[in-house]
Amino acid sequence: MPRPLIADDPLLAEARLAATRAYVPYSRFRVGAALAGPFGVIRGCNVENASYGMAICAERTAIVSAVVAGHRRFDRIAISLPDSPPGSPPTAFMPCGACRQVLAEFVGPDFPVLIDGVGEFRFDEIFPYPFVLPEERSDS
Ligand code: THU
């Protein structure tokens, strides 16, 4: 179960700002993400494409931006989906499975995930069984 958010948490404000930058001419569904770490805050937004399947989610643009800037250690992430109508079920505000797997590359089980309008989760509450490549593989 998620814990209550602190309404004026600045990281939520960063995720909402990031959503305003979304490039979404096809879905009109804006998403923003904000990653906090020792470096400060790095934002991401979804970026769509005329070739629909090439859309990139906000969470992944944030992670990729951070890695490109040289950062791989993160303290928290906030995610905002302002185009889900108020009163929608929590599932309308959650990050997609692909983004959870990409986050799993860089964060641990207790990593805080702040979902705007829903609450704060530990990462392992929303993604308990990530794929992890085994270190030893048989040749085939
Ligand atoms: N989207 C995200 O940016 N993050 C998610 O976790 C869910 C979906 C985007 C992809 C697409 O641009 C739009 O939301 C509708 O699916």
mmCIF file of C-alpha atoms and ligand atoms in Angstrom:
data_model
loop_
_atom_site.group_PDB
_atom_site.id
_atom_site.type_symbol
_atom_site.label_atom_id
_atom_site.label_comp_id
_atom_site.label_asym_id
_atom_site.label_seq_id
_atom_site.Cartn_x
_atom_site.Cartn_y
_atom_site.Cartn_z
ATOM 1 C CA MET A 1 0.000 0.000 0.000
ATOM 2 C CA PRO A 2 1.337 3.481 -0.820
ATOM 3 C CA ARG A 3 2.107 6.008 1.902
ATOM 4 C CA PRO A 4 0.652 9.537 1.689
ATOM 5 C CA LEU A 5 2.600 12.103 -0.287
ATOM 6 C CA ILE A 6 3.734 15.415 1.132
ATOM 7 C CA ALA A 7 1.593 17.721 -0.984
ATOM 8 C CA ASP A 8 4.213 20.444 -1.399
ATOM 9 C CA ASP A 9 7.124 18.051 -2.006
ATOM 10 C CA PRO A 10 9.295 19.949 -4.534
ATOM 11 C CA LEU A 11 10.011 16.757 -6.484
ATOM 12 C CA LEU A 12 6.302 16.444 -7.305
ATOM 13 C CA ALA A 13 6.362 20.021 -8.595
ATOM 14 C CA GLU A 14 9.345 19.076 -10.787
ATOM 15 C CA ALA A 15 7.458 16.097 -12.244
ATOM 16 C CA ARG A 16 4.439 18.308 -12.987
ATOM 17 C CA LEU A 17 6.687 20.855 -14.687
ATOM 18 C CA ALA A 18 8.284 18.069 -16.722
ATOM 19 C CA ALA A 19 4.826 16.965 -17.923
ATOM 20 C CA THR A 20 4.268 20.413 -19.420
ATOM 21 C CA ARG A 21 7.196 19.676 -21.763
ATOM 22 C CA ALA A 22 5.679 16.441 -23.083
ATOM 23 C CA TYR A 23 5.628 16.099 -26.880
ATOM 24 C CA VAL A 24 2.345 14.258 -27.347
ATOM 25 C CA PRO A 25 0.629 15.226 -30.626
ATOM 26 C CA TYR A 26 -0.752 11.678 -31.014
ATOM 27 C CA SER A 27 -2.003 10.635 -27.580
ATOM 28 C CA ARG A 28 -2.446 14.075 -26.000
ATOM 29 C CA PHE A 29 -1.460 12.268 -22.804
ATOM 30 C CA ARG A 30 1.281 14.118 -20.966
ATOM 31 C CA VAL A 31 3.621 12.416 -18.510
ATOM 32 C CA GLY A 32 6.392 13.946 -16.435
ATOM 33 C CA ALA A 33 9.103 12.390 -14.294
ATOM 34 C CA ALA A 34 11.711 13.889 -11.992
ATOM 35 C CA LEU A 35 14.729 12.003 -10.672
ATOM 36 C CA ALA A 36 16.456 13.335 -7.562
ATOM 37 C CA GLY A 37 20.016 12.564 -6.586
ATOM 38 C CA PRO A 38 23.231 14.159 -5.327
ATOM 39 C CA PHE A 39 23.298 16.061 -8.635
ATOM 40 C CA GLY A 40 19.958 17.780 -7.999
ATOM 41 C CA VAL A 41 16.964 16.992 -10.189
ATOM 42 C CA ILE A 42 16.768 15.700 -13.768
ATOM 43 C CA ARG A 43 13.410 15.759 -15.526
ATOM 44 C CA GLY A 44 11.922 13.656 -18.283
ATOM 45 C CA CYS A 45 8.790 13.842 -20.397
ATOM 46 C CA ASN A 46 7.246 11.515 -22.939
ATOM 47 C CA VAL A 47 8.286 12.131 -26.529
ATOM 48 C CA GLU A 48 6.061 10.654 -29.231
ATOM 49 C CA ASN A 49 6.634 10.022 -32.921
ATOM 50 C CA ALA A 50 4.621 9.649 -36.123
ATOM 51 C CA SER A 51 5.816 6.052 -36.024
ATOM 52 C CA TYR A 52 3.716 5.439 -32.906
ATOM 53 C CA GLY A 53 5.776 2.621 -31.452
ATOM 54 C CA MET A 54 8.804 4.882 -31.221
ATOM 55 C CA ALA A 55 7.243 6.876 -28.356
ATOM 56 C CA ILE A 56 9.519 7.116 -25.340
ATOM 57 C CA CYS A 57 8.043 7.361 -21.855
ATOM 58 C CA ALA A 58 8.818 10.176 -19.440
ATOM 59 C CA GLU A 59 10.443 7.908 -16.896
ATOM 60 C CA ARG A 60 12.887 6.579 -19.466
ATOM 61 C CA THR A 61 13.788 9.980 -20.886
ATOM 62 C CA ALA A 62 14.577 11.085 -17.308
ATOM 63 C CA ILE A 63 16.763 8.029 -16.655
ATOM 64 C CA VAL A 64 18.550 8.307 -19.991
ATOM 65 C CA SER A 65 19.129 12.045 -19.505
ATOM 66 C CA ALA A 66 20.619 11.391 -16.085
ATOM 67 C CA VAL A 67 22.911 8.638 -17.348
ATOM 68 C CA VAL A 68 24.081 10.797 -20.257
ATOM 69 C CA ALA A 69 24.872 13.548 -17.732
ATOM 70 C CA GLY A 70 27.020 11.075 -15.794
ATOM 71 C CA HIS A 71 24.610 10.130 -13.004
ATOM 72 C CA ARG A 72 23.656 6.588 -12.064
ATOM 73 C CA ARG A 73 22.768 6.895 -8.392
ATOM 74 C CA PHE A 74 19.337 8.197 -7.585
ATOM 75 C CA ASP A 75 17.515 8.966 -4.335
ATOM 76 C CA ARG A 76 13.885 9.226 -5.456
ATOM 77 C CA ILE A 77 11.646 9.570 -8.504
ATOM 78 C CA ALA A 78 8.373 11.457 -8.843
ATOM 79 C CA ILE A 79 5.952 10.753 -11.674
ATOM 80 C CA SER A 80 2.999 12.848 -12.765
ATOM 81 C CA LEU A 81 0.243 11.878 -15.227
ATOM 82 C CA PRO A 82 -1.915 15.006 -15.245
ATOM 83 C CA ASP A 83 -4.148 13.839 -18.097
ATOM 84 C CA SER A 84 -5.587 10.911 -16.185
ATOM 85 C CA PRO A 85 -8.962 12.250 -15.051
ATOM 86 C CA PRO A 86 -9.253 12.931 -11.313
ATOM 87 C CA GLY A 87 -10.881 9.970 -9.633
ATOM 88 C CA SER A 88 -9.324 7.444 -12.024
ATOM 89 C CA PRO A 89 -8.080 4.257 -10.357
ATOM 90 C CA PRO A 90 -4.437 4.261 -9.199
ATOM 91 C CA THR A 91 -3.525 2.189 -12.267
ATOM 92 C CA ALA A 92 -4.133 5.294 -14.411
ATOM 93 C CA PHE A 93 -1.201 7.014 -12.706
ATOM 94 C CA MET A 94 1.407 4.250 -12.518
ATOM 95 C CA PRO A 95 4.572 3.865 -14.619
ATOM 96 C CA CYS A 96 4.456 1.246 -17.367
ATOM 97 C CA GLY A 97 6.186 -2.090 -17.038
ATOM 98 C CA ALA A 98 8.969 -1.204 -19.463
ATOM 99 C CA CYS A 99 9.890 1.823 -17.374
ATOM 100 C CA ARG A 100 9.852 -0.259 -14.200
ATOM 101 C CA GLN A 101 12.345 -2.674 -15.778
ATOM 102 C CA VAL A 102 14.582 0.207 -16.871
ATOM 103 C CA LEU A 103 14.429 1.726 -13.375
ATOM 104 C CA ALA A 104 15.363 -1.680 -11.931
ATOM 105 C CA GLU A 105 18.742 -1.341 -13.644
ATOM 106 C CA PHE A 106 19.663 1.570 -11.385
ATOM 107 C CA VAL A 107 17.620 1.427 -8.159
ATOM 108 C CA GLY A 108 17.193 -0.935 -5.236
ATOM 109 C CA PRO A 109 14.124 -2.471 -3.627
ATOM 110 C CA ASP A 110 13.566 0.378 -1.149
ATOM 111 C CA PHE A 111 13.863 3.163 -3.740
ATOM 112 C CA PRO A 112 11.019 5.674 -3.174
ATOM 113 C CA VAL A 113 8.588 6.130 -6.080
ATOM 114 C CA LEU A 114 6.255 9.094 -5.691
ATOM 115 C CA ILE A 115 3.135 8.835 -7.811
ATOM 116 C CA ASP A 116 1.314 12.143 -8.093
ATOM 117 C CA GLY A 117 -2.247 11.796 -6.843
ATOM 118 C CA VAL A 118 -1.679 8.291 -5.476
ATOM 119 C CA GLY A 119 1.102 8.065 -2.910
ATOM 120 C CA GLU A 120 4.631 6.895 -2.200
ATOM 121 C CA PHE A 121 5.684 3.324 -2.936
ATOM 122 C CA ARG A 122 8.857 1.343 -2.385
ATOM 123 C CA PHE A 123 10.156 0.184 -5.751
ATOM 124 C CA ASP A 124 9.720 -3.483 -4.816
ATOM 125 C CA GLU A 125 6.032 -2.856 -4.149
ATOM 126 C CA ILE A 126 5.476 -1.921 -7.777
ATOM 127 C CA PHE A 127 8.067 -4.223 -9.371
ATOM 128 C CA PRO A 128 8.904 -7.170 -7.149
ATOM 129 C CA TYR A 129 10.438 -9.460 -9.778
ATOM 130 C CA PRO A 130 12.607 -7.562 -12.279
ATOM 131 C CA PHE A 131 14.511 -9.480 -14.898
ATOM 132 C CA VAL A 132 18.177 -9.735 -13.898
ATOM 133 C CA LEU A 133 20.633 -11.184 -16.402
ATOM 134 C CA PRO A 134 22.428 -14.148 -14.816
ATOM 135 C CA GLU A 135 26.152 -13.632 -14.504
ATOM 136 C CA GLU A 136 27.036 -17.110 -15.680
ATOM 137 C CA ARG A 137 25.480 -18.252 -18.899
ATOM 138 C CA SER A 138 25.967 -21.393 -20.868
ATOM 139 C CA ASP A 139 27.322 -21.006 -24.386
ATOM 140 C CA SER A 140 24.711 -21.729 -26.983
HETATM 141 N N1 THU B 1 3.638 7.026 -20.978
HETATM 142 C C1 THU B 1 4.688 7.452 -20.230
HETATM 143 O O1 THU B 1 5.359 8.425 -20.586
HETATM 144 N N2 THU B 1 4.977 6.792 -19.101
HETATM 145 C C2 THU B 1 4.265 5.729 -18.629
HETATM 146 O O2 THU B 1 4.675 5.114 -17.654
HETATM 147 C C3 THU B 1 3.007 5.353 -19.277
HETATM 148 C C4 THU B 1 2.821 5.879 -20.655
HETATM 149 C C5 THU B 1 3.314 7.740 -22.229
HETATM 150 C C6 THU B 1 3.605 6.979 -23.497
HETATM 151 C C7 THU B 1 2.675 7.688 -24.471
HETATM 152 O O3 THU B 1 3.348 8.849 -24.954
HETATM 153 C C8 THU B 1 1.507 8.141 -23.619
HETATM 154 O O4 THU B 1 1.949 8.068 -22.269
HETATM 155 C C9 THU B 1 0.263 7.295 -23.782
HETATM 156 O O5 THU B 1 0.533 5.960 -23.589
#
